[in-house]
Short mmCIF file of C-alpha atoms in Angstrom, two decimals:
data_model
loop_
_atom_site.label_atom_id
_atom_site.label_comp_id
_atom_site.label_asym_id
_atom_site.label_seq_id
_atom_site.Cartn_x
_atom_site.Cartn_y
_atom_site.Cartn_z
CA UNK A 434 16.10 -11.35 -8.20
CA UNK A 435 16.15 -12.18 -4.61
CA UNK A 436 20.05 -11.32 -4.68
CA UNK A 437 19.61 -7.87 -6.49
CA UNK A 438 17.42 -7.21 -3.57
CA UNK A 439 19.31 -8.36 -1.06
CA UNK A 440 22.57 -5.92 -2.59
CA UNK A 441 19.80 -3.26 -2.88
CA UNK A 442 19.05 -3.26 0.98
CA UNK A 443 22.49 -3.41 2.11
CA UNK A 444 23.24 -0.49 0.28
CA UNK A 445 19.93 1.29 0.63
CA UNK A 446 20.04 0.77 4.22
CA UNK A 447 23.10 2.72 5.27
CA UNK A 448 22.24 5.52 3.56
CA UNK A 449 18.21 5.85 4.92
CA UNK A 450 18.19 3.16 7.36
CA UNK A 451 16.39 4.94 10.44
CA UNK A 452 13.45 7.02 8.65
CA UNK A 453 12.14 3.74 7.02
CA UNK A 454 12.61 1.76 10.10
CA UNK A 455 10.85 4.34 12.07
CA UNK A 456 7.81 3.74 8.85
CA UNK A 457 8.41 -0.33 9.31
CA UNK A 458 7.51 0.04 12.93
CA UNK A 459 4.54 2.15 12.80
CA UNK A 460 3.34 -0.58 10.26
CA UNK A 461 3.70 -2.85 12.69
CA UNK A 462 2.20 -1.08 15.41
CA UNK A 463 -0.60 -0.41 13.20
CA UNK A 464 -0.77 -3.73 11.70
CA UNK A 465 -1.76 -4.93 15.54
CA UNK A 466 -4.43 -2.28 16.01
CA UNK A 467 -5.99 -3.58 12.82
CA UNK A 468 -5.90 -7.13 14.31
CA UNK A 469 -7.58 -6.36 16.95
CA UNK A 470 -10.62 -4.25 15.44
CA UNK A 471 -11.37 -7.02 12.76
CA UNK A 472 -10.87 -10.03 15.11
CA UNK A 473 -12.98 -7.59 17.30
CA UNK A 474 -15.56 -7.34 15.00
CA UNK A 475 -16.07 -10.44 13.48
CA UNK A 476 -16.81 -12.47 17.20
CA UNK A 477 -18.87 -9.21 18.24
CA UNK A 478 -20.98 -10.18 14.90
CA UNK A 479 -20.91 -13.68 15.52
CA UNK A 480 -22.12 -13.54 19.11
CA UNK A 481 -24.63 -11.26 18.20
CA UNK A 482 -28.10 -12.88 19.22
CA UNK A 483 -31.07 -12.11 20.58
CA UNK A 484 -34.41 -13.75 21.90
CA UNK A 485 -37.70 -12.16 21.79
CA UNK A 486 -40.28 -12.67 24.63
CA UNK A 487 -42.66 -15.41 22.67
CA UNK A 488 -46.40 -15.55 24.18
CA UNK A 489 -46.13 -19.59 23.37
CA UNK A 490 -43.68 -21.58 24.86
CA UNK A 491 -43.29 -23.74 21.71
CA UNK A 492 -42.43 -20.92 19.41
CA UNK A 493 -39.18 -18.75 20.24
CA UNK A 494 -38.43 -16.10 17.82
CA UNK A 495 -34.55 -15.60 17.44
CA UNK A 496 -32.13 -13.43 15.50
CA UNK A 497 -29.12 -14.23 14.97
CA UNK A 498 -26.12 -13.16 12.38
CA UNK A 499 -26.97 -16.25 10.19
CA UNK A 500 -29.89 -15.27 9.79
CA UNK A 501 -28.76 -12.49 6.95
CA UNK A 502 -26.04 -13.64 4.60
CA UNK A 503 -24.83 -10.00 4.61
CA UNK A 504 -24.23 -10.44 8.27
CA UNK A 505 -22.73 -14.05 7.62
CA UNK A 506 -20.26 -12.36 4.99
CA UNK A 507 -19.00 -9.91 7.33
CA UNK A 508 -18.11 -11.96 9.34
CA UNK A 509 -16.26 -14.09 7.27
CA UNK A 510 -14.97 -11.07 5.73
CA UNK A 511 -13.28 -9.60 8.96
CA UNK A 512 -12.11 -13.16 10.12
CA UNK A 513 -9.91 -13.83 6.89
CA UNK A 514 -8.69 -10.12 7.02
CA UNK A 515 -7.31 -10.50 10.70
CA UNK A 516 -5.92 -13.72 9.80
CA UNK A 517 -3.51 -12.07 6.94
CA UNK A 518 -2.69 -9.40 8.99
CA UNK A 519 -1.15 -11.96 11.39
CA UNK A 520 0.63 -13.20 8.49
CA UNK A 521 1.35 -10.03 7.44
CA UNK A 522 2.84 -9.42 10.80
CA UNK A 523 6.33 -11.44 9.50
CA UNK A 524 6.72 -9.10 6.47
CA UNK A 525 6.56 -5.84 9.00
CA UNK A 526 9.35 -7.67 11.07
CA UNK A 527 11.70 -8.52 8.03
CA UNK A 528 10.67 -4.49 6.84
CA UNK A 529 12.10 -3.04 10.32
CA UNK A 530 15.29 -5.56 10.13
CA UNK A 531 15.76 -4.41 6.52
CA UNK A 532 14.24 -1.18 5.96
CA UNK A 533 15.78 -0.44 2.60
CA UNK A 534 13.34 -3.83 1.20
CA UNK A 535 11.49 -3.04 -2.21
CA UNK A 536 9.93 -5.87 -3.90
CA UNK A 537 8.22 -7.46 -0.47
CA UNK A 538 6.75 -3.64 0.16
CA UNK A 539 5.38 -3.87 -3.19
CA UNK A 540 3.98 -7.44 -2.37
CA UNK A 541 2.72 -6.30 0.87
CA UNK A 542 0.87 -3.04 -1.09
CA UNK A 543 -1.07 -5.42 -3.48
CA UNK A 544 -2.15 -7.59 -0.78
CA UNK A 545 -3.14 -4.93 1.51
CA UNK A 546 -5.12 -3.28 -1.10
CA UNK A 547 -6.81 -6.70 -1.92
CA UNK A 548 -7.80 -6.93 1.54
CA UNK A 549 -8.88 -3.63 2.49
CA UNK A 550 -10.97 -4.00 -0.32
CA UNK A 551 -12.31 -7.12 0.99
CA UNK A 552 -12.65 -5.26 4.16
CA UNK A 553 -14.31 -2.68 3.14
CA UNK A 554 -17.07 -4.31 0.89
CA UNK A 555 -17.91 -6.54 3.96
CA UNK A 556 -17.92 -3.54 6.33
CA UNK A 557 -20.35 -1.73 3.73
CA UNK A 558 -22.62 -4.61 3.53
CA UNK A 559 -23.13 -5.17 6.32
CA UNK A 560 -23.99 -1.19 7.34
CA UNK A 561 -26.29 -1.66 4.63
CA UNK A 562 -28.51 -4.05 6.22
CA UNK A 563 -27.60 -2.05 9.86
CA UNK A 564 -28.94 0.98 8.54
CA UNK A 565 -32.00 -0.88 7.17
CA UNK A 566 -32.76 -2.63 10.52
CA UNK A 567 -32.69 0.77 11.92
CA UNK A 568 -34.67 2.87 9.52
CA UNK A 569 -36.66 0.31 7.49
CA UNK A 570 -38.30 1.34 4.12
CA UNK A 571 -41.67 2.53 3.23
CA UNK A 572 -41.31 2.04 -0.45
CA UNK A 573 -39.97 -1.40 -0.10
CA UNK A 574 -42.34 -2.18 2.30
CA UNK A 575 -39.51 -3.41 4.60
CA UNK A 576 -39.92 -2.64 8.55
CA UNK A 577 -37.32 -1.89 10.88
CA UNK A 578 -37.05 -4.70 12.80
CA UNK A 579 -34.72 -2.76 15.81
CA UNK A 580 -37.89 -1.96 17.16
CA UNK A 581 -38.85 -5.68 18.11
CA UNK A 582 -34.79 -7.32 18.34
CA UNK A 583 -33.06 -4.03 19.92
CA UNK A 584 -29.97 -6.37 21.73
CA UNK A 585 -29.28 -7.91 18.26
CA UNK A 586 -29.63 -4.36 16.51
CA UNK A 587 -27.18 -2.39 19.06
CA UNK A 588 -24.28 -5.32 18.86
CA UNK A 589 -24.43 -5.23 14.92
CA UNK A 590 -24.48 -1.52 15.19
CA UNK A 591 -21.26 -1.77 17.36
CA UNK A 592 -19.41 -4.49 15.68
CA UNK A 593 -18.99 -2.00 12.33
CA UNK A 594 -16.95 0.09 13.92
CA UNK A 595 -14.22 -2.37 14.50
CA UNK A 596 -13.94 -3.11 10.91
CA UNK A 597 -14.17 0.73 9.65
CA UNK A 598 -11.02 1.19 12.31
CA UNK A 599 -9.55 -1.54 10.22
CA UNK A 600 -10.30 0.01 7.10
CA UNK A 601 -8.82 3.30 7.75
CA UNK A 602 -5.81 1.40 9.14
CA UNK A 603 -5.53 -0.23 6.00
CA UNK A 604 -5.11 3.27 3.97
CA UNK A 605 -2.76 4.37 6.15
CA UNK A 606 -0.57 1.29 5.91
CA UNK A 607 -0.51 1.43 1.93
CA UNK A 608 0.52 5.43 1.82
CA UNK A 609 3.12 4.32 5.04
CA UNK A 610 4.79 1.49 2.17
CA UNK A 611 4.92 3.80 -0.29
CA UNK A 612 6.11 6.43 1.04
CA UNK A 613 8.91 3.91 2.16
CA UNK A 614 9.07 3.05 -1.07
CA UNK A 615 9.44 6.80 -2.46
CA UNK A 616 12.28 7.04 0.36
CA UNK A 617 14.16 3.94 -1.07
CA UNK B 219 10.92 19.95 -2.41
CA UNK B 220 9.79 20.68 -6.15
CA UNK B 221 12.91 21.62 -6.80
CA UNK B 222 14.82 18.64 -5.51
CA UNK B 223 12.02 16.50 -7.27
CA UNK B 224 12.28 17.65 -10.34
CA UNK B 225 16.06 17.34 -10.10
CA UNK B 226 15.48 13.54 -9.04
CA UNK B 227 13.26 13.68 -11.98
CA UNK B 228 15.67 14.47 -14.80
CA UNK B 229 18.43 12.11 -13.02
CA UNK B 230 15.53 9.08 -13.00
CA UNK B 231 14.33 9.39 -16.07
CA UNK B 232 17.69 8.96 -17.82
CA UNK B 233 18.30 5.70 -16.05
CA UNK B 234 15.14 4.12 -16.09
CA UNK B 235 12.93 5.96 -18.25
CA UNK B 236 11.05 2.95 -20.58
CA UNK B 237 9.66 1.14 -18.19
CA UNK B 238 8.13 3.69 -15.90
CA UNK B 239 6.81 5.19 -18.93
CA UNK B 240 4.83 2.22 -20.05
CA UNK B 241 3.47 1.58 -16.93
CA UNK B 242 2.26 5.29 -16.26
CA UNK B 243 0.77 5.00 -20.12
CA UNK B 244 -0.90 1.96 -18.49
CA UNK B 245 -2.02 3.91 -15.70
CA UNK B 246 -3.43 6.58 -18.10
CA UNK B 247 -5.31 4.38 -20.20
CA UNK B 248 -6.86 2.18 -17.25
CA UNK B 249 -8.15 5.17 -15.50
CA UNK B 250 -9.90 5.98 -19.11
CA UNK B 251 -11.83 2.34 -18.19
CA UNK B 252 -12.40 3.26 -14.89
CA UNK B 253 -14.35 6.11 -15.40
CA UNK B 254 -16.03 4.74 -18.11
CA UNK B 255 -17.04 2.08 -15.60
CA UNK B 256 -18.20 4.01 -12.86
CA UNK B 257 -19.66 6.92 -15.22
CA UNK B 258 -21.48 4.23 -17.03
CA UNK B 259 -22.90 2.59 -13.21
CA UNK B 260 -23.67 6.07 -11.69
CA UNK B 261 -26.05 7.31 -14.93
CA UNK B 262 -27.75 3.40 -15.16
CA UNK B 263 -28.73 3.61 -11.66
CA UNK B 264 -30.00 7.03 -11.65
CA UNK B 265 -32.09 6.67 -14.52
CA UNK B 266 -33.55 3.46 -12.99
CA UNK B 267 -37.18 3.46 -12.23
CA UNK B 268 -39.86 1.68 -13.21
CA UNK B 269 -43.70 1.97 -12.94
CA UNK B 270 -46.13 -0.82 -11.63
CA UNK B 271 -49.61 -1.17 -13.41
CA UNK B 272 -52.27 -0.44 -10.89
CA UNK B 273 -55.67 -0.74 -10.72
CA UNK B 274 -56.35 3.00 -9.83
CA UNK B 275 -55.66 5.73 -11.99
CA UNK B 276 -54.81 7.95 -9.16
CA UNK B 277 -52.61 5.87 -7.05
CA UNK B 278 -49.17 4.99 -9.16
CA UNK B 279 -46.67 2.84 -7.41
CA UNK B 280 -43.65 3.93 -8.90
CA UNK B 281 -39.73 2.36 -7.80
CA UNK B 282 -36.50 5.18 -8.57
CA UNK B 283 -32.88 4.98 -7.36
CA UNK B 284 -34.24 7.83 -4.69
CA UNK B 285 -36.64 5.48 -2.86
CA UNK B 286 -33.68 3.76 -1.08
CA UNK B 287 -31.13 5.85 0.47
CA UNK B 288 -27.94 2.90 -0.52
CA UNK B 289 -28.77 3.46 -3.75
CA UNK B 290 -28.79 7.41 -3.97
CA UNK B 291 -25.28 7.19 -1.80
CA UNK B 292 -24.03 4.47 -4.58
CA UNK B 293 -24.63 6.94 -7.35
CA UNK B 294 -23.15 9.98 -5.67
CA UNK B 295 -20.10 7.88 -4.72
CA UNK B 296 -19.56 6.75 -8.64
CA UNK B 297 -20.41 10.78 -9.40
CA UNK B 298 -17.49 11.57 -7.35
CA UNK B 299 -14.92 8.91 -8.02
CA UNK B 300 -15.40 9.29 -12.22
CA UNK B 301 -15.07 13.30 -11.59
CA UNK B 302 -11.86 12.22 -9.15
CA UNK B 303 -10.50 10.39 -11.96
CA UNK B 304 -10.83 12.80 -14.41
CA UNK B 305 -8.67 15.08 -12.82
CA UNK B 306 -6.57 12.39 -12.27
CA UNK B 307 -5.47 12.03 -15.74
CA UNK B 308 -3.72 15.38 -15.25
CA UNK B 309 -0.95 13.65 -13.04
CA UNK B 310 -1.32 10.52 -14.71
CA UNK B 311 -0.07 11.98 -17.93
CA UNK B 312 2.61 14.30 -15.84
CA UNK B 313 3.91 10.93 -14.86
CA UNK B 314 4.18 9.79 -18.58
CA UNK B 315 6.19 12.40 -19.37
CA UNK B 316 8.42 12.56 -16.10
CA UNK B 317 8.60 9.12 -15.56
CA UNK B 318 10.93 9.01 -12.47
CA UNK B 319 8.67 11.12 -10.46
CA UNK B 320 7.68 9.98 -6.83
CA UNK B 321 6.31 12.82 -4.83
CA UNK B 322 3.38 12.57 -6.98
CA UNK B 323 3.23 8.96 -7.15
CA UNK B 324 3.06 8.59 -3.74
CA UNK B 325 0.31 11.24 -3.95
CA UNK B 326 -2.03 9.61 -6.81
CA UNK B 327 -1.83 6.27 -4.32
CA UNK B 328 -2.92 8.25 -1.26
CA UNK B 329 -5.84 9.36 -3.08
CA UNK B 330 -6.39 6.05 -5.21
CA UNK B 331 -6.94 4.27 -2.11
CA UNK B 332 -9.19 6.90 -0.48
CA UNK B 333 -11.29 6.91 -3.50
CA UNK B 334 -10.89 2.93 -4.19
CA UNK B 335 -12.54 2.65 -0.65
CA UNK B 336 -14.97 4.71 -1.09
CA UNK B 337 -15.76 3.07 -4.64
CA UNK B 338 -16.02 -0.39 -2.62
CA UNK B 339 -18.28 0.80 0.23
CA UNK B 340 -20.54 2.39 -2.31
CA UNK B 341 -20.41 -0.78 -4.42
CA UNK B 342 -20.59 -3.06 -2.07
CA UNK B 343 -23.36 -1.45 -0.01
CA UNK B 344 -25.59 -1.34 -3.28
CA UNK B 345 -24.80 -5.19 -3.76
CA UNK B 346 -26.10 -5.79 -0.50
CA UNK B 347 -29.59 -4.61 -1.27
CA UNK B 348 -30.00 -5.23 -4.63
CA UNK B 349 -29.57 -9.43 -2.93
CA UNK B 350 -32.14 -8.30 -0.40
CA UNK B 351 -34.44 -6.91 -3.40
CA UNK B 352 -33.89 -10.36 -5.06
CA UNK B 353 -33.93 -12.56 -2.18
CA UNK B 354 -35.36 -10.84 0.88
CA UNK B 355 -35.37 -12.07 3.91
CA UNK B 356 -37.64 -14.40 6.02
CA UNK B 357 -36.32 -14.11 9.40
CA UNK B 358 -36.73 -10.11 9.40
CA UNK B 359 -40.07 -10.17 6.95
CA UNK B 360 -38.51 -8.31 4.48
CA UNK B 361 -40.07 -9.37 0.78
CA UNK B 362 -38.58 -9.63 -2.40
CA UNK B 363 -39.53 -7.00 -3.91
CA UNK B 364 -38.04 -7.96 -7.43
CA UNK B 365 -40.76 -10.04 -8.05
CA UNK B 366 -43.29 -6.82 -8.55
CA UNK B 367 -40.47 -4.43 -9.82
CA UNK B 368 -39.16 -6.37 -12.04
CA UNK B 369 -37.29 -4.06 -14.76
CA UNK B 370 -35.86 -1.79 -11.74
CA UNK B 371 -33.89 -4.56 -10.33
CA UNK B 372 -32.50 -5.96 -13.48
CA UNK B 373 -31.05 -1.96 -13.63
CA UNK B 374 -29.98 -1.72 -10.39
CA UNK B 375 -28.27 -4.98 -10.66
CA UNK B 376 -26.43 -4.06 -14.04
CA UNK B 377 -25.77 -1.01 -12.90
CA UNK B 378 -23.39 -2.50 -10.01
CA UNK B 379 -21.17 -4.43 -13.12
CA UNK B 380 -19.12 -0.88 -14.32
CA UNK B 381 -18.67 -0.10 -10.53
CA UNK B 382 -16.67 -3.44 -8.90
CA UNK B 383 -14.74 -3.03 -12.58
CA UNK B 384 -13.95 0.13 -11.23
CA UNK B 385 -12.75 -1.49 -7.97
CA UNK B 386 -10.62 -3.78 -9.98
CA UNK B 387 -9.15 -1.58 -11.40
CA UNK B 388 -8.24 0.70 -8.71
CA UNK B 389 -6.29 -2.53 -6.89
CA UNK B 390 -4.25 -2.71 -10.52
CA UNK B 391 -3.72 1.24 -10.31
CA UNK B 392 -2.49 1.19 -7.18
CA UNK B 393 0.11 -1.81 -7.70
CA UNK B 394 0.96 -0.16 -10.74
CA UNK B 395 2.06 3.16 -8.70
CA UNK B 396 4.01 1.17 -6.14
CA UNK B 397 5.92 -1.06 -8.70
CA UNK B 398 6.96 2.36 -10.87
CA UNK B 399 7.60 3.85 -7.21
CA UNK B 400 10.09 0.55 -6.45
CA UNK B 401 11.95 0.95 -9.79
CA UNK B 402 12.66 4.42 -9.33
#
């Protein structure tokens, strides 16, 4: 299979070789932008703590990420996503070098779509529980604790964005490989 | 361009019309589950409530879908993505019988993935309370409030089931596009 592909590229290359190079290399310009929100966000998350004046010495009251699993998951989430895309990094490469690739740009579509997926169900979560902290609810009975940790509420806040930069990046990269596919 | 599609239509579907054509009957009948799915999870969760005995006649403590504002987002986003995928079919059965298209391949994955992230966030956003309704959380006093409303959590939580199938089957949809799009 790996031969047929190989023939493929040769061929498919000298006929479109620069549009889908052009394509490759925006991936991979992308591909580094995404890095750096998700790496971004997950040590934004992870550093996020904050500790409330206590009246008693003995007794500190401190939030921190661990403290909510949802938190915990993003950042998990985000770390494991900027991780492939460093992986993922080698695949752009070989797609500049051989623009006219298929069956790696269809490898490179299903994992992107697992992991934006990923992504984007941490990233939710986790604005779920932000917006909560925030707003609280009456009918749940649950407060909104930004009032009393605001540090820990504002860095949480900020380290979403990071990952919803990555998630857009994401859908972008899977209509960039197919249209390179569509081009083959 | 329709023109030159259609052209590369007729051409493509004389070389390589069998297996496109399974996979975009594929395509068709996974979308069918799909909607089912996230049909199915946008009507359980907006006909969940449920209605706490109380002591007083006049005060009735009462849980809906409405109370919490993840919830009412999680039903409009499975509204919108079963309606989306509806109207999907239309290309999805253009595709069965022109096989070799692309232009509209590459089209059904830009809006797949849109709609697949939306799906997620909705899903996934959902998931996170429905763990805090279960579980709550010490740290930021936030009770369980499954333990009083009971029959309104075991709906909410069902309810998320049809909608991550729909997410799953998004991820298949869209490898499914890209792999007819490579064989083109």
């Amino acid at each position: 299979m790996g031969g047929v592909e190989a023939g493929e590229d040769t061929k498919d290359s000298k006929t479109e070789p620069k549009g889908n190079r052009g394509i490759s290399f925006l991936d991979f310009i992308m591909r580094i932008f995404a890095i750096v929100g998700t790496l971004g966000s997950a040590i934004a998350m992870g550093k996020t703590n904050d500790t409330l004046p206590s009246f008693t010495e003995f007794i500190k009251f401190k939030a921190e990420y661990k403290d909510l699993p949802t938190f915990t998951f993003f950042v998990v989430a985000n770390g494991i996503v900027s991780a492939y895309l460093a992986v993922s990094l080698v695949l752009s490469i070989l797609h500049i070098v051989m623009s006219g690739a298929r069956i790696t740009r269809v490898v490179l579509i299903f994992f992107d779509t697992v992991m934006m997926a990923f992504l984007t169900s941490g990233a939710s979560a986790a604005a779920a529980i932000v917006y909560l902290a925030h707003k609280g609810n009456e009918r749940a009975n649950w407060i909104a604790i930004c009032q009393q940790y605001n540090s820990f509420c504002d860095r949480a806040s900020g380290s979403l964005v990071g990952s919803f930069i990555g998630v857009l990046v994401f859908v972008l990269l899977i209509i960039l490989s197919a249209l390179a596919l569509s081009r083959n």
